[in-house]
Short mmCIF file of C-alpha atoms in Angstrom, two decimals:
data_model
loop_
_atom_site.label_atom_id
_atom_site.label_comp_id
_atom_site.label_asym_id
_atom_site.label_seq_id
_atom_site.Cartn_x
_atom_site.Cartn_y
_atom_site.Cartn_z
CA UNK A 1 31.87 120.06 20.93
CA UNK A 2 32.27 117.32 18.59
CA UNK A 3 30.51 119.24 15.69
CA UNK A 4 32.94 122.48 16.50
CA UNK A 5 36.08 120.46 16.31
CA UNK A 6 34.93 119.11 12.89
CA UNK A 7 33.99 122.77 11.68
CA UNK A 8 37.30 123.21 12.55
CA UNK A 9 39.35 120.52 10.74
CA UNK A 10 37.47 120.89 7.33
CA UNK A 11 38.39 124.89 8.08
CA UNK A 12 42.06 123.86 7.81
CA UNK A 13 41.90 121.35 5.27
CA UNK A 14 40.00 124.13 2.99
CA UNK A 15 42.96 126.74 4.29
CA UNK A 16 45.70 124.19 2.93
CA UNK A 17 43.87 123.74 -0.46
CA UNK A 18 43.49 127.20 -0.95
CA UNK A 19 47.22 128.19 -0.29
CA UNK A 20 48.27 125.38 -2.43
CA UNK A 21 46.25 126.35 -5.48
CA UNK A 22 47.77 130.08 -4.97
CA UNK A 23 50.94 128.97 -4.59
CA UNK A 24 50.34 126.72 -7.56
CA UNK A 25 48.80 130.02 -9.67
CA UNK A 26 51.66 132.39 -8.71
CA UNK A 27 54.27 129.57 -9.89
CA UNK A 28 53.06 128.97 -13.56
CA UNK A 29 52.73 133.21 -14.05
CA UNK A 30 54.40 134.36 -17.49
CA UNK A 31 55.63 137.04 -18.16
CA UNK A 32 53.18 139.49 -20.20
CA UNK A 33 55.30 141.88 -21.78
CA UNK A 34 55.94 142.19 -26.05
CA UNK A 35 56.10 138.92 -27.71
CA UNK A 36 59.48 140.61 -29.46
CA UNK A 37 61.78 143.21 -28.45
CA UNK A 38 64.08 145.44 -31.10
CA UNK A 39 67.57 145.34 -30.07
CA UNK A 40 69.44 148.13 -31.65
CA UNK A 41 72.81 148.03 -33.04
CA UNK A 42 75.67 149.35 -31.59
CA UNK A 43 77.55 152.56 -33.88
CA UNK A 44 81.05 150.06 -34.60
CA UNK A 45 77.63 147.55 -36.47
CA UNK A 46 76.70 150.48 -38.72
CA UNK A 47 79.64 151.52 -39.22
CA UNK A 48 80.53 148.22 -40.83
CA UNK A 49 77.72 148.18 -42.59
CA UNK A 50 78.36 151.19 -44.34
CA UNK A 51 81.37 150.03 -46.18
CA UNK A 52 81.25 146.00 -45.76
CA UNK A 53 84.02 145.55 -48.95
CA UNK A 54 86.64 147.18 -46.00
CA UNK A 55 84.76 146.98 -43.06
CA UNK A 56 84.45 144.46 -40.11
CA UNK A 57 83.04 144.59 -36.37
CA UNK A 58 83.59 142.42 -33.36
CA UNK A 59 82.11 142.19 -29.77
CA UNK A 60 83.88 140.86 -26.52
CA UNK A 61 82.66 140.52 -22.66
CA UNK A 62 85.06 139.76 -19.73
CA UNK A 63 85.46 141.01 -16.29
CA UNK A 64 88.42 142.95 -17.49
CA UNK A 65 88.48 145.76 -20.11
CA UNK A 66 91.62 145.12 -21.87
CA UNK A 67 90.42 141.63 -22.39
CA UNK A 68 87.07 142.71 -23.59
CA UNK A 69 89.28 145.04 -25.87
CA UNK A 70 91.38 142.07 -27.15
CA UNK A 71 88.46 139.46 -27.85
CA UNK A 72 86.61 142.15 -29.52
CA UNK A 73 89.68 143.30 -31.90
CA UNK A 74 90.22 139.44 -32.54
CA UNK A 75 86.49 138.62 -33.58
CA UNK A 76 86.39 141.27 -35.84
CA UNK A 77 90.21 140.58 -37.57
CA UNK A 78 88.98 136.91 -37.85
CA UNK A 79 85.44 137.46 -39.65
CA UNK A 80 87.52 140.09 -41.65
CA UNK A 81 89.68 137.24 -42.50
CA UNK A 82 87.14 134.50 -43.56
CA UNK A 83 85.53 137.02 -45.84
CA UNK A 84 88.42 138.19 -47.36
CA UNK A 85 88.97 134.50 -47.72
CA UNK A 86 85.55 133.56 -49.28
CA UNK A 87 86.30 136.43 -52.04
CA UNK A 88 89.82 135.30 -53.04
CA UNK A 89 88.52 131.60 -53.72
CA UNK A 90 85.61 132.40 -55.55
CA UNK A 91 87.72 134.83 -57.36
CA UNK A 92 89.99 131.81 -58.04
CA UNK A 93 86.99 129.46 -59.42
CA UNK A 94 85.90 132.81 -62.07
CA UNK A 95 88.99 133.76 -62.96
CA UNK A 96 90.49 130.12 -63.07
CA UNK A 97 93.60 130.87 -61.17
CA UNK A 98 94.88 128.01 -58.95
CA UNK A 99 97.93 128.14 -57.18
CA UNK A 100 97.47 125.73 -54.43
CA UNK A 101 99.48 123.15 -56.48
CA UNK A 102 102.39 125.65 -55.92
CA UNK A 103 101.77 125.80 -52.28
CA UNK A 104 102.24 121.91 -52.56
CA UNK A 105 105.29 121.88 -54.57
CA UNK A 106 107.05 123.54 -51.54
CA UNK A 107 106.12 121.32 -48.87
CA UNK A 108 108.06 118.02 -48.72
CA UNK A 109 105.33 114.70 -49.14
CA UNK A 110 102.69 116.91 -50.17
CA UNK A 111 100.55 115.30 -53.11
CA UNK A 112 97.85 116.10 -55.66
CA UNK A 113 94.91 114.67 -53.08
CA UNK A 114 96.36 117.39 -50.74
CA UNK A 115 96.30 120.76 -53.00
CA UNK A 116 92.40 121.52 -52.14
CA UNK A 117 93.60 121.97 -48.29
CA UNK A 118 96.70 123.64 -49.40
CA UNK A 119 95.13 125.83 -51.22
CA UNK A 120 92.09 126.71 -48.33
CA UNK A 121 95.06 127.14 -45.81
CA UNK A 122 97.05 129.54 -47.73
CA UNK A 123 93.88 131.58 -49.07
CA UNK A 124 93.37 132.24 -45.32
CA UNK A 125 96.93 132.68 -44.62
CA UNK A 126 97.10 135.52 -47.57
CA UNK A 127 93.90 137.06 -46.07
CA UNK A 128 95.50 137.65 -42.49
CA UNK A 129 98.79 138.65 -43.86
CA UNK A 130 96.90 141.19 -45.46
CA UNK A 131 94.27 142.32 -42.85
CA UNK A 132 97.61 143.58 -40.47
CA UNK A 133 96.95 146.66 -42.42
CA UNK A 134 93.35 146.78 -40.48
CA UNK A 135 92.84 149.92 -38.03
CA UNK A 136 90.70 150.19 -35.65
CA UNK A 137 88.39 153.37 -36.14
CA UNK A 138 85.67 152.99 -33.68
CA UNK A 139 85.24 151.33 -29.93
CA UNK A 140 82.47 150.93 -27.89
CA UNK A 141 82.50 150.12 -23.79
CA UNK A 142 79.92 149.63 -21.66
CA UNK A 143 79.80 148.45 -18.48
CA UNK A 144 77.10 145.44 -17.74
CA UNK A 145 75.21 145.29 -14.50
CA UNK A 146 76.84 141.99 -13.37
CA UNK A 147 80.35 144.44 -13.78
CA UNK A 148 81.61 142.73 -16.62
CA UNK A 149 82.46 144.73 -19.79
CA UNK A 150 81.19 144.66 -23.47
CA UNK A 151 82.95 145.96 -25.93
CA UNK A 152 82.64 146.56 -29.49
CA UNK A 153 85.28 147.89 -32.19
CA UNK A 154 85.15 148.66 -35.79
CA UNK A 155 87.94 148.05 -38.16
CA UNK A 156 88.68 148.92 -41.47
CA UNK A 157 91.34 149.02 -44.12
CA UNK A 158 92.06 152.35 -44.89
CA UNK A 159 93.55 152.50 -48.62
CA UNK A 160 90.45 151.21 -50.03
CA UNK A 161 89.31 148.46 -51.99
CA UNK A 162 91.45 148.58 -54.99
CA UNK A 163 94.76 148.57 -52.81
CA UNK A 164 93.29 145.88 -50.98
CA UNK A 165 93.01 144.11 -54.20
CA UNK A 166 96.77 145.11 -54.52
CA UNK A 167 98.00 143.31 -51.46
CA UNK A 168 95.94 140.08 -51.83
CA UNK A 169 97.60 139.44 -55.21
CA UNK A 170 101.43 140.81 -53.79
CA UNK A 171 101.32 137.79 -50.65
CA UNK A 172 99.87 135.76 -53.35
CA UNK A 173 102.90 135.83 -55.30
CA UNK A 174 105.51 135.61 -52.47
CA UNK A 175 103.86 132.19 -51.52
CA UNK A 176 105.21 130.88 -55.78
CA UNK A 177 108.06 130.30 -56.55
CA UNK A 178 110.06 133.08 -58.46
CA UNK A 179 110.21 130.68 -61.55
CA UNK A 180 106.65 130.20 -61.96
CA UNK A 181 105.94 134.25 -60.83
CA UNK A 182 107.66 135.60 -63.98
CA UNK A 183 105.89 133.07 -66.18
CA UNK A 184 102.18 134.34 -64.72
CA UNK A 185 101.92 138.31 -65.20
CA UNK A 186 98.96 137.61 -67.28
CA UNK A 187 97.51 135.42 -65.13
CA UNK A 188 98.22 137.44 -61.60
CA UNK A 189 96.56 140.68 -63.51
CA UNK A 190 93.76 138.64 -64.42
CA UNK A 191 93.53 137.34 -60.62
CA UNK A 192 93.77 141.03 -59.55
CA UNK A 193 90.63 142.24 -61.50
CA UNK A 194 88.51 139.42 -60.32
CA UNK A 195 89.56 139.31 -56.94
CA UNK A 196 89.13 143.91 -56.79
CA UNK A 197 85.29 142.75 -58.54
CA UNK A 198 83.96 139.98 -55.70
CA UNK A 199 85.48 142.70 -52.44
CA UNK A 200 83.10 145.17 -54.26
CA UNK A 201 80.18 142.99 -53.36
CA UNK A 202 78.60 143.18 -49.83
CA UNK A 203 81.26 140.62 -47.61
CA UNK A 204 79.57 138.15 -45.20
CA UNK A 205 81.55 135.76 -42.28
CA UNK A 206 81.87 132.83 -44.42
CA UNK A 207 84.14 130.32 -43.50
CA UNK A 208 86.18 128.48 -45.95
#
């Protein structure tokens, strides 16, 4: 009897360990699918792809579509904007037009220490004065499985890159001061050319 009742605590003891180790194994599985998976883009990221120089895309979630709508339209106005951005001050530094000393001229206190950060604030100010003429031409919904919404748009500007050009340079003047605008014709042309030259090349989200 004494023998049986051992046979049968060991039993147990073995039963434990053995649920514990499985329980142990089943824990510390991994997943054994592809190392990588492709994710495909959506048709508003080719799209503005295909013409970067006018092009820009955003994406928005949220548990409501119009919001979805909204974040999505913002995103892609305000990497529109940074690129545009990036281009004008580059086309600044080539072409050597400055005018963020004007910019500080009209603002009460302002000194020469400040007309770097003048001139980075109203380079983005003249880019989303500009992008207003955006449209959206594409929009993408889809509804996720937790019932939130993803949506992605596609905007461009639709008179094309020299007109763009055209605009930069016209809220670039209204932000000098007529008596320094007449004196610069030769200098706003030469602005214009450079600035139509860097929104040829392939735009990125920079931030300035």
């Amino acid at each position: 009897m004494k023998n049986l009742k051992g046979f049968i605590a060991i039993g147990i003891i073995a039963s434990t360990v053995l649920c514990g180790c499985g329980g142990s194994k089943k824990a510390t599985t991994q997943w054994s699918g592809p190392s990588k998976m492709k994710i495909e883009l959506d048709e508003c990221q080719e799209l503005a792809q295909q013409k970067p120089e006018v092009r820009s895309w955003g994406e928005g979630i949220n548990f409501r579509l119009s919001t979805a709508s909204n974040y999505a339209e913002m995103q892609a106005r305000g990497k529109f904007a940074r690129a545009i951005a990036a281009k004008i001050k580059t086309a600044q530094e080539e072409s050597g037009f400055t005018y963020g000393k004007y910019s500080s001229n009209m603002k009460e206190g302002a000194g020469v220490r400040d007309e770097g950060s003048n001139s980075n604030e109203m380079t983005l100010q003249v880019a989303e004065e500009t992008i207003k003429n955006t449209v959206i031409i594409k929009t993408s919904q889809y509804l996720q499985a937790d019932g939130s919404y993803q949506v992605f748009v596609c905007l461009e500007y639709k008179d094309g890159v020299s007109k763009l050009a055209d605009d930069i340079v016209d809220n670039v003047k209204q932000r000098i001061p007529d008596e320094e605008r007449i004196k610069m014709q030769y200098e706003f042309q030469k602005f214009r050319d450079r600035v139509e030259e860097e929104l040829k090349k392939e735009m990125s989200d920079v931030s300035i």
